[in-house]
Coordinates of C-alpha atoms in Angstrom, one line a residue:
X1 CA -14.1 -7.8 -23.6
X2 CA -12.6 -4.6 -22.5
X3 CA -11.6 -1.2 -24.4
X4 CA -7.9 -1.6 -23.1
X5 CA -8.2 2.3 -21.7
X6 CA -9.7 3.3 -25.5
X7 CA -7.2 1.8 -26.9
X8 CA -7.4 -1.2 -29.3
X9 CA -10.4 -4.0 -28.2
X10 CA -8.5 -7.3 -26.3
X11 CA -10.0 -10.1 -25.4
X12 CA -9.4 -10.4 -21.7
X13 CA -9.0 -14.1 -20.3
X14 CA -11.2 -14.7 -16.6
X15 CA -8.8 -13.3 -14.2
X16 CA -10.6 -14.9 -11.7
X17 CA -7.9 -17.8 -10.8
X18 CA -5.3 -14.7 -10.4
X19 CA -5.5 -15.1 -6.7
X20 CA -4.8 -17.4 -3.6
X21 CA -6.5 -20.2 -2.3
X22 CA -6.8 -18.4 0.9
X23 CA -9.7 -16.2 -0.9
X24 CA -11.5 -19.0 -1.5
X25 CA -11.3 -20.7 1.5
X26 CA -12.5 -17.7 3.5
X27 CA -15.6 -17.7 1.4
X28 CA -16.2 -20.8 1.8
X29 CA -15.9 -20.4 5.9
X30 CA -18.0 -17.6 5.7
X31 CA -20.6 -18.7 3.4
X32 CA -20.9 -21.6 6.2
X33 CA -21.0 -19.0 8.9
X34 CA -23.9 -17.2 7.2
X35 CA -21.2 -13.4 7.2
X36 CA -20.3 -13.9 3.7
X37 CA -22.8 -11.1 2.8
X38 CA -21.8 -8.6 5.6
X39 CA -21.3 -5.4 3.8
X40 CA -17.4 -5.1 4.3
X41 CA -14.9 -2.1 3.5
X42 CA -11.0 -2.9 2.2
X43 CA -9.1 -1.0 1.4
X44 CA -5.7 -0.8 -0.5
X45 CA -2.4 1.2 0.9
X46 CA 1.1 1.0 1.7
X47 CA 2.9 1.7 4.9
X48 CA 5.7 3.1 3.6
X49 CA 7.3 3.7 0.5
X50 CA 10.3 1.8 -1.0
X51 CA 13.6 3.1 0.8
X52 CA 14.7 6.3 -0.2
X53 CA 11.9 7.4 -2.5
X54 CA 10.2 10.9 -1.6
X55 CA 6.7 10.1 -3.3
X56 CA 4.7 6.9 -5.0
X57 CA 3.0 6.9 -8.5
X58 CA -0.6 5.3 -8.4
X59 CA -0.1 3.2 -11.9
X60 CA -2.3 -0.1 -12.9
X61 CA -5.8 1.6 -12.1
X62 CA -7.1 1.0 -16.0
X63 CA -6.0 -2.7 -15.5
X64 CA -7.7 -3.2 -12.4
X65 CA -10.9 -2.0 -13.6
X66 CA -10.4 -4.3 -16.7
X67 CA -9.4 -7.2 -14.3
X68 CA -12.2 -6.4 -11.8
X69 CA -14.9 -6.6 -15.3
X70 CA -13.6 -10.1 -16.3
X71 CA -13.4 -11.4 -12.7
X72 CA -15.6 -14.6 -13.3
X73 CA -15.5 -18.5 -13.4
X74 CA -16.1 -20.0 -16.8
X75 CA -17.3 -24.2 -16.1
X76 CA -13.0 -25.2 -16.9
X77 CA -12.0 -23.1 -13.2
X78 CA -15.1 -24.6 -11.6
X79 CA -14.4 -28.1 -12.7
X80 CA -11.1 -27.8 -11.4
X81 CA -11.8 -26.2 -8.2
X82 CA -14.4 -29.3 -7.6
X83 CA -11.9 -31.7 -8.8
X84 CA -9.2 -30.8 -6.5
X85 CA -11.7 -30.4 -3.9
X86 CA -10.6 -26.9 -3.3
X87 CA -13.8 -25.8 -1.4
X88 CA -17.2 -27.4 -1.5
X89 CA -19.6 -27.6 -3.7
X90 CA -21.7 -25.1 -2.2
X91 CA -19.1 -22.6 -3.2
X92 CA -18.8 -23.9 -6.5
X93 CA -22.2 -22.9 -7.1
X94 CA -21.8 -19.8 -5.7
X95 CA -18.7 -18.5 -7.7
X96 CA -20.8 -20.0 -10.2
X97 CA -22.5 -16.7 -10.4
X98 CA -19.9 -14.6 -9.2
X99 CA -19.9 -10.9 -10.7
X100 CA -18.5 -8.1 -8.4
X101 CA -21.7 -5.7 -7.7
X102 CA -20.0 -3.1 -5.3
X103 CA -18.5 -0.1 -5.6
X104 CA -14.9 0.9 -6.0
X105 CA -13.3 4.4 -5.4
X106 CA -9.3 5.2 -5.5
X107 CA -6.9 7.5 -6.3
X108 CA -7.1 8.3 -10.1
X109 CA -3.8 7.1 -12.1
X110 CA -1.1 9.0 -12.2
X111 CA -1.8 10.6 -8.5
X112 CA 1.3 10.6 -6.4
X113 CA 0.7 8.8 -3.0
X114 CA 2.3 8.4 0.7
X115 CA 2.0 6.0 3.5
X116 CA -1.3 5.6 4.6
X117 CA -3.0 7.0 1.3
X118 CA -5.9 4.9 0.7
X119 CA -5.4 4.4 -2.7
X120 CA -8.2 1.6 -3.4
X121 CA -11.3 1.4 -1.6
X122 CA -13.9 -1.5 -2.6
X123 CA -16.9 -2.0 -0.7
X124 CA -19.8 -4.9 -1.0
X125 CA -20.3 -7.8 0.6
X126 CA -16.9 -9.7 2.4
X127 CA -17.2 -12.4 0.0
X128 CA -17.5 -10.5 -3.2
X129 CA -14.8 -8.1 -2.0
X130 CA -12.1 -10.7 -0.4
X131 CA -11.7 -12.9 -3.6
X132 CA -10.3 -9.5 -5.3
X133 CA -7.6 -8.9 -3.3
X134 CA -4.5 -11.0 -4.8
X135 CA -5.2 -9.1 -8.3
X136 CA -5.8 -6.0 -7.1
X137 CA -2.2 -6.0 -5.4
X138 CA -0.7 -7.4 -8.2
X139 CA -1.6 -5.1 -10.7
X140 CA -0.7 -2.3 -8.4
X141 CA 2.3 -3.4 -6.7
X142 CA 3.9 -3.7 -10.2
X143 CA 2.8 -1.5 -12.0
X144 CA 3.2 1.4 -9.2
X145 CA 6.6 0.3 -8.9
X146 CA 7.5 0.7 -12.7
X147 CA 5.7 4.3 -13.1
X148 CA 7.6 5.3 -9.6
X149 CA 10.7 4.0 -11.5
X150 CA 9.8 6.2 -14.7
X151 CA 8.7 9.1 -12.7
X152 CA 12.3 9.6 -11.2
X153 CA 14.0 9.0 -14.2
X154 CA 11.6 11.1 -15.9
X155 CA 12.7 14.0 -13.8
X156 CA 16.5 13.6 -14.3
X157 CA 15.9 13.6 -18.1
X158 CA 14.8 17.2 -17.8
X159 CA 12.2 17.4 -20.5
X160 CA 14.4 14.8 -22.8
X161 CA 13.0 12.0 -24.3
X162 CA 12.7 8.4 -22.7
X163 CA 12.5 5.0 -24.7
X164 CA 10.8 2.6 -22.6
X165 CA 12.8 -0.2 -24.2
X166 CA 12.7 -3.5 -21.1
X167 CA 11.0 -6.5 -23.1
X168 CA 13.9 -8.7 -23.1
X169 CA 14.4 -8.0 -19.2
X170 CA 10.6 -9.6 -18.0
X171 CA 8.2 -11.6 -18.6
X172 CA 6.5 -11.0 -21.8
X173 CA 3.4 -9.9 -20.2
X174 CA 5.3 -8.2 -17.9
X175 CA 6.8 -6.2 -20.2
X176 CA 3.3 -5.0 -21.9
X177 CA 2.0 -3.4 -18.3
X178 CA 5.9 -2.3 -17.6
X179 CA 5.5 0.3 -20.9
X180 CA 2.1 1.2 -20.2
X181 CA 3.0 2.3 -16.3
X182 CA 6.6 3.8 -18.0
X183 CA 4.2 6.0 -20.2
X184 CA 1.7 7.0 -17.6
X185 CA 5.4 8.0 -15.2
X186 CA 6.5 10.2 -18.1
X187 CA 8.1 8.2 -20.7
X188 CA 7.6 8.8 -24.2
X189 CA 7.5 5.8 -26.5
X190 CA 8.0 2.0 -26.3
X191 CA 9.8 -0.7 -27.9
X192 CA 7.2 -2.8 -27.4
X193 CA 5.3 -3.6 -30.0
X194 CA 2.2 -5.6 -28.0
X195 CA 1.8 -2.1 -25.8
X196 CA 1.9 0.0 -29.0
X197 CA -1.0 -2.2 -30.1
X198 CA -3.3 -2.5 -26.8
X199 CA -2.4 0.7 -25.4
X200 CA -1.6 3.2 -28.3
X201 CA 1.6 4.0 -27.1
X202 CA 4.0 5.4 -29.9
X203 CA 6.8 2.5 -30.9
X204 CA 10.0 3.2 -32.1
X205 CA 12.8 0.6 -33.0
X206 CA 15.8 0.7 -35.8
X207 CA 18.2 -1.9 -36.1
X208 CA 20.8 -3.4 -33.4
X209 CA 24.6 -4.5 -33.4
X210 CA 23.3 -7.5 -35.5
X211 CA 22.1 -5.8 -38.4
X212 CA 25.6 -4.2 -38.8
X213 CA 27.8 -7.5 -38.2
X214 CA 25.0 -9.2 -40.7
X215 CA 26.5 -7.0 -43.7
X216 CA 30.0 -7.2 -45.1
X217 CA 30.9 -3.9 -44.0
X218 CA 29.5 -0.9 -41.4
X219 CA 28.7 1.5 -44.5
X220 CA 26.8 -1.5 -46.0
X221 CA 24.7 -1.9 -42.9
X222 CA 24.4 1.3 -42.9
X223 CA 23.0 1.6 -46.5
X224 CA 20.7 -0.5 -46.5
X225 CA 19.1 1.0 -43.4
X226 CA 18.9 3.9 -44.8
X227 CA 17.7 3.0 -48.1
X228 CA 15.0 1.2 -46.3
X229 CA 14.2 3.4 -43.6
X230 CA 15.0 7.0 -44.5
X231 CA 17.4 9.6 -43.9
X232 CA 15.5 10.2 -40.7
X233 CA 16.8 6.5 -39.1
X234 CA 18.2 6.3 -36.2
X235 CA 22.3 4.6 -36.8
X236 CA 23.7 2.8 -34.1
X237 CA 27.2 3.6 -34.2
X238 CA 29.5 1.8 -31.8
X239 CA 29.7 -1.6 -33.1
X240 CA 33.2 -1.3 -34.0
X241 CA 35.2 2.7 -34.1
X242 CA 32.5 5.4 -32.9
X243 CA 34.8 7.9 -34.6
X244 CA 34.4 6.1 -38.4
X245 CA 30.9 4.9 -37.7
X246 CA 29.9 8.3 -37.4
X247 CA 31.8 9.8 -39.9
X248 CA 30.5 6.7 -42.1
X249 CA 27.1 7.4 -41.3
X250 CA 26.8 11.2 -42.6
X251 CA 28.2 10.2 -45.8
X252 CA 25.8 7.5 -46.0
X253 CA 22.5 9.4 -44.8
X254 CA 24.0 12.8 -45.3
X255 CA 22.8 16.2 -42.9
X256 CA 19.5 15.0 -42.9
X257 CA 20.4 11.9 -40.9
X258 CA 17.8 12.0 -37.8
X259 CA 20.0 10.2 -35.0
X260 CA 22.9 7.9 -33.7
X261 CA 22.5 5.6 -31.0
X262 CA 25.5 5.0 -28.8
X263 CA 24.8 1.8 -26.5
X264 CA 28.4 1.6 -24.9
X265 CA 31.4 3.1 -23.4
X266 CA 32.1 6.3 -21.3
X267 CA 28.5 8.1 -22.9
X268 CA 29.4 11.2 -21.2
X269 CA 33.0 11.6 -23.0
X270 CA 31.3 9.9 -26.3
X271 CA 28.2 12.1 -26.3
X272 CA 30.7 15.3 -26.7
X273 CA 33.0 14.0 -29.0
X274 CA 29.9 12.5 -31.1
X275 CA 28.7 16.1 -30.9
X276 CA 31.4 17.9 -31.7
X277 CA 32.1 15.7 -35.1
X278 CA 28.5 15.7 -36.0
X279 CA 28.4 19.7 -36.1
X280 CA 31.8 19.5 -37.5
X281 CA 30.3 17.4 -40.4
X282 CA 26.9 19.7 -41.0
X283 CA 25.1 17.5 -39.4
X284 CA 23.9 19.6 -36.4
X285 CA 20.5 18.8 -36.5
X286 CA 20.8 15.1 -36.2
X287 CA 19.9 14.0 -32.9
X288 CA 22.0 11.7 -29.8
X289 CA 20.0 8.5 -28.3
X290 CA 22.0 6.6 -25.5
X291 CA 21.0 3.4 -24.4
X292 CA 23.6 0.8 -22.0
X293 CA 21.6 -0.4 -18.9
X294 CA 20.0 3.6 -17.6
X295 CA 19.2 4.5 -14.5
X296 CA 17.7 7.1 -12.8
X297 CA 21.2 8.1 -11.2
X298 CA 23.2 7.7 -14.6
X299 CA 20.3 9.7 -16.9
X300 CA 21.3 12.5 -13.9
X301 CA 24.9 12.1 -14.5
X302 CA 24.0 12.9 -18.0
X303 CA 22.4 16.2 -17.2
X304 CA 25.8 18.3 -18.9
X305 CA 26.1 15.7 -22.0
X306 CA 24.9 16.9 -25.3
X307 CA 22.1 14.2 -25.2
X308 CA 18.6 14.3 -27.1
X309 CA 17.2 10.8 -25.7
X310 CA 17.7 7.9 -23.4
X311 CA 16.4 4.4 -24.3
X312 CA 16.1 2.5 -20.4
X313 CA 15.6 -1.6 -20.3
X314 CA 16.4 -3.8 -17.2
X315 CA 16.4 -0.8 -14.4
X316 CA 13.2 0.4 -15.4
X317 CA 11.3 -2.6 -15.9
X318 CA 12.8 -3.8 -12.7
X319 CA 11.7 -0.9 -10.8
X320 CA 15.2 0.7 -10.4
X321 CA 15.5 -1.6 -7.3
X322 CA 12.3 -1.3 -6.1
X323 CA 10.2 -4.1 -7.9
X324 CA 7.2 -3.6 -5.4
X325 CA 5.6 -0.8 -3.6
X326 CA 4.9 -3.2 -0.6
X327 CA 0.7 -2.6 -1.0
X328 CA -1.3 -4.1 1.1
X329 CA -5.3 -4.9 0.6
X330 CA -6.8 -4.7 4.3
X331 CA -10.6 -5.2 5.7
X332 CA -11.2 -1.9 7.9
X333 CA -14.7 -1.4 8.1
X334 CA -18.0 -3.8 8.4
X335 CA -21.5 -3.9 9.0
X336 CA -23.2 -6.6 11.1
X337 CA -25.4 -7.9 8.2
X338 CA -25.9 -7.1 4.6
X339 CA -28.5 -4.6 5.7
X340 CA -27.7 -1.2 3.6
X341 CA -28.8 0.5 6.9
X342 CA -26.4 -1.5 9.3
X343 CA -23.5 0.6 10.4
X344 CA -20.1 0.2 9.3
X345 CA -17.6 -0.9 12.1
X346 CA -14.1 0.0 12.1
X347 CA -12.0 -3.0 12.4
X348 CA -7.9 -3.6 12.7
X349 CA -5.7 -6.1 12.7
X350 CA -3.8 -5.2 16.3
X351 CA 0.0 -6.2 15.6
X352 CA 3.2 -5.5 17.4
X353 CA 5.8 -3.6 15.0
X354 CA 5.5 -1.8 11.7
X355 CA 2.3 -4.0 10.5
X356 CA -0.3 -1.7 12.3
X357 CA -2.6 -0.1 9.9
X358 CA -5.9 2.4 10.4
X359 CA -9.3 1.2 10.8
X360 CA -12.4 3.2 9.2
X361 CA -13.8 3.9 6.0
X362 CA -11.4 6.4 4.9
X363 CA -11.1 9.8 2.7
X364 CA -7.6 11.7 1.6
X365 CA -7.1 15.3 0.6
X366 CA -4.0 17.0 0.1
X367 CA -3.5 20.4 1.9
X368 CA -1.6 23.6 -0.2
X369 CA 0.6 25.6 1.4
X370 CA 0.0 29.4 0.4
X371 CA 2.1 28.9 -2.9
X372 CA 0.1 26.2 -4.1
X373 CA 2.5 23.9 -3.1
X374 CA 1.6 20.4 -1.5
X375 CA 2.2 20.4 2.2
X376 CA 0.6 17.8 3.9
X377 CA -1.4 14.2 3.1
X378 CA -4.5 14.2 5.2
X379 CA -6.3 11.1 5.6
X380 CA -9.3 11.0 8.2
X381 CA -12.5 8.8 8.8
X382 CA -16.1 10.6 8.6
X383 CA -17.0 14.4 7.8
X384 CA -14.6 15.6 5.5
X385 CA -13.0 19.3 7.0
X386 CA -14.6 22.4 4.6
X387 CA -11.3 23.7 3.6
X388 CA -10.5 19.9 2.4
X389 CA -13.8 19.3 0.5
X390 CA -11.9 20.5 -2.4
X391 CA -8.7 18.6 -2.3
X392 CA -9.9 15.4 -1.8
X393 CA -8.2 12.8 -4.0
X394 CA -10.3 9.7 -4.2
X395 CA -12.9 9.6 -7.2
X396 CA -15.2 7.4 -8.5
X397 CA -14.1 4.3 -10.3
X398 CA -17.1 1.5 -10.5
X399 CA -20.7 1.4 -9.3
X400 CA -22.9 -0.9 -8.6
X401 CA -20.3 -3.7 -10.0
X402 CA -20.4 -0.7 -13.5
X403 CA -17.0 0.6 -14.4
X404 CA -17.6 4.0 -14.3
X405 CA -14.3 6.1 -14.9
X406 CA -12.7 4.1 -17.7
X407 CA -10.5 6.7 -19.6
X408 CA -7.2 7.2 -22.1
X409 CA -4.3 6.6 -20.9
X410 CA -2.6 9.6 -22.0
X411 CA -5.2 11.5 -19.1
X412 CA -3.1 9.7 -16.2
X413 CA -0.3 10.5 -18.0
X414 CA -0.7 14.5 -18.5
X415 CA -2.4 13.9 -14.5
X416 CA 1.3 12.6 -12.9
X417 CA 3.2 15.3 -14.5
X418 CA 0.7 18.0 -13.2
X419 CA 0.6 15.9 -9.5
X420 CA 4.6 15.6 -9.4
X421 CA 4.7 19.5 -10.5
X422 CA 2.7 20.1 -7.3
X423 CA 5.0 18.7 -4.8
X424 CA 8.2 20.9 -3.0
X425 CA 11.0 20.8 -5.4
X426 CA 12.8 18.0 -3.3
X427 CA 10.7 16.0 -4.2
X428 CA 12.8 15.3 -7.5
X429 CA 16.1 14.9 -5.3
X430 CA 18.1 11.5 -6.0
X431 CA 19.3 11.6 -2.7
X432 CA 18.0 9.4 -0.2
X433 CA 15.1 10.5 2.1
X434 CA 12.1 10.7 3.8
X435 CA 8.5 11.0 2.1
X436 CA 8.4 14.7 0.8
X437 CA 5.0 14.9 2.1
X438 CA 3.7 14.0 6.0
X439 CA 0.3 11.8 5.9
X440 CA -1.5 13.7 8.7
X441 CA -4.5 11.7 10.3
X442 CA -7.9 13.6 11.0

């Protein structure tokens, strides 16, 4: 059992089959070999971001420490593993009494990132740690993509509200971590009812085109929402004339009627003429939602329109084009035996082309200009600098196999709005480019 980040108790299935045979075979190599027990280093990191974007959002951290906790092989997975002869019976035994017991340190969520940033570091033995890597990069692949998404989009709203709104777009559990990384990049509320229950996000929802072709007439539809819902509902307007729906919908709800949606057409020239009738009719307090397939790019184009909210589905939960942050989960450092006094080794993988990575047990810090302003990613292997023991960006996240920094998720949220507030302003461009930090290597 988990605490869902302090929200509601789940019951968490094993995650343990939530990886790739390849795990499993290496530890059974190495368990053979007698380096199973090596005290290893991985860690997790991109080489670059997605094309175009200026920063990454750390998102999914709160599900990996919940996936890391219920990493474990109940007698069903063992059965099968033997039954399919998927490695030995030796290692059946010894995933038998498999509980992770190292340490884990990472970027908090909601921590921007950049090529290079170690964002995950685990450390125990290589077989303990290797068997974590396929759900470790799932979890943060997606989710990082999604709160990237959100974070963008969340800047082009400028301060308005965003309806995470995607269910019907993904997979259903999809969807869930989809709302909860939309939150943590700066959306407001959910659609979705199953993250509104794990997570404590707020949930809205009204009615949609159905409910008014359900009823005999719009004003009908239109009543009975109202009657059931309150003056404050939300109206969706454009199932047949904008121009009578609206006028329809004052008359039903009155001035106090809290909002219309408008899920179609040209929403800049509708947002002004719904504006303009709604003041026209008294009712100048009652709010404008748009929905119809967002993006980042059309939320932007929507700067000058008299707009209060924007629900976003399929681009969102799609990560606007960018579905994956392209993680990686590499070994980099590793003793010669499981002695705790053995030194760590830096290892790489050597490779021709862009899949070179860093070797080394690794810190980052972030270096401010004289503004305050972030100016450079620094990531370096032993003694941390004195003027960067201060900025350094990895924390504590389990010990000794312990979750140690399990927390609301409304702290990663408030955290990215005060990391993306940190970076130079072109950070929130739209416009293609290049990271808006450099990582600088010590």
């Amino acid at each position: 059992m988990n605490s869902a980040d302090l929200g509601r108790r789940v019951g968490v299935p094993s995650t343990a089959l939530f990886t790739d045979q390849y795990e499993l075979t290496m530890v059974q190599a190495a368990l053979k070999a007698g380096t199973a027990d090596r005290r290893s280093v991985f860690e997790a990191f991109t080489r670059r971001l997605p094309e175009g974007r200026r920063y990454g959002v750390v998102a999914g951290t709160g599900r990996v420490l919940d996936a890391v906790e219920n990493f474990h092989f109940d007698e069903e997975m063992l059965a099968f593993l033997r039954d399919q002869h998927i490695v030995d019976a030796a290692t059946v035994d010894w995933l038998a009494d498999y509980r992770f017991s190292g340490d884990i340190w990472g970027y908090p969520e909601g921590e921007v990132y950049f090529p290079g940033s170690p964002l995950l570091r685990v450390e125990g033995s290589f077989a303990e740690c290797v068997l974590l890597e396929t759900v470790i990069l799932s979890i943060l692949n997606h989710d990082s993509a999604i709160a990237a998404a959100a974070s963008r989009m969340s800047a082009a709203a400028g301060g308005r509200r965003l309806i995470e709104m995607g269910a019907r777009r993904t997979h259903e559990l999809s969807a869930v971590a989809s709302a909860r990384a939309a939150y943590v990049g700066g959306f407001h509320t959910t659609s979705d009812l199953a993250a509104g229950f794990r997570y404590n996000i707020p949930t809205v929802g009204t009615s949609a085109h159905a409910f008014t072709l359900l009823h005999d007439s719009e004003r009908d539809a239109f009543q009975a929402q109202v009657d059931s819902l309150g003056r404050g509902t939300s109206l969706l307007v454009d199932t047949y004339d904008v121009t009578e729906a609206v006028r329809t919908a004052v008359e039903v709800a009155g001035p106090e009627l809290g909002a219309v949606r408008i899920d179609s057409g040209d929403l800049l020239l509708v947002a002004h003429r719904v504006r303009q009738q709604l003041d026209e009719l008294g009712a100048t307090g009652t709010r404008i939602v748009v929905t119809s397939d967002l993006d980042e790019y059309a939320i932007a184009s929507l700067a000058a329109a008299p707009v209060d909210a924007y629900g976003v589905g399929t681009q969102l939960v799609t990560g606007s084009g960018h579905p994956t942050c392209s993680m990686v989960y590499k070994l980099v450092a590793r003793a010669g035996s499981a002695d705790p006094a053995d030194p760590l080794l830096p290892v790489v993988k050597k490779s021709l082309g862009a899949k070179s990575s860093r070797g080394g047990r690794k810190w980052a810090a972030r270096r401010l200009d004289a503004h305050g302003v972030a100016e450079a990613e620094v990531v370096g292997t032993g003694d941390v600098p004195a003027d960067l023991e201060d900025r350094q960006l990895l924390v504590e996240l389990v010990r000794g196999g312990e979750v140690v920094a399990r927390e609301p998720l409304e702290a990663a949220r408030e955290r990215h709005i005060a990391a993306r507030a940190g970076l130079p302003m072109s950070a929130m461009q739209l416009s293609r480019g290049e990271p808006v930090l450099p990582t600088e290597y010590a």
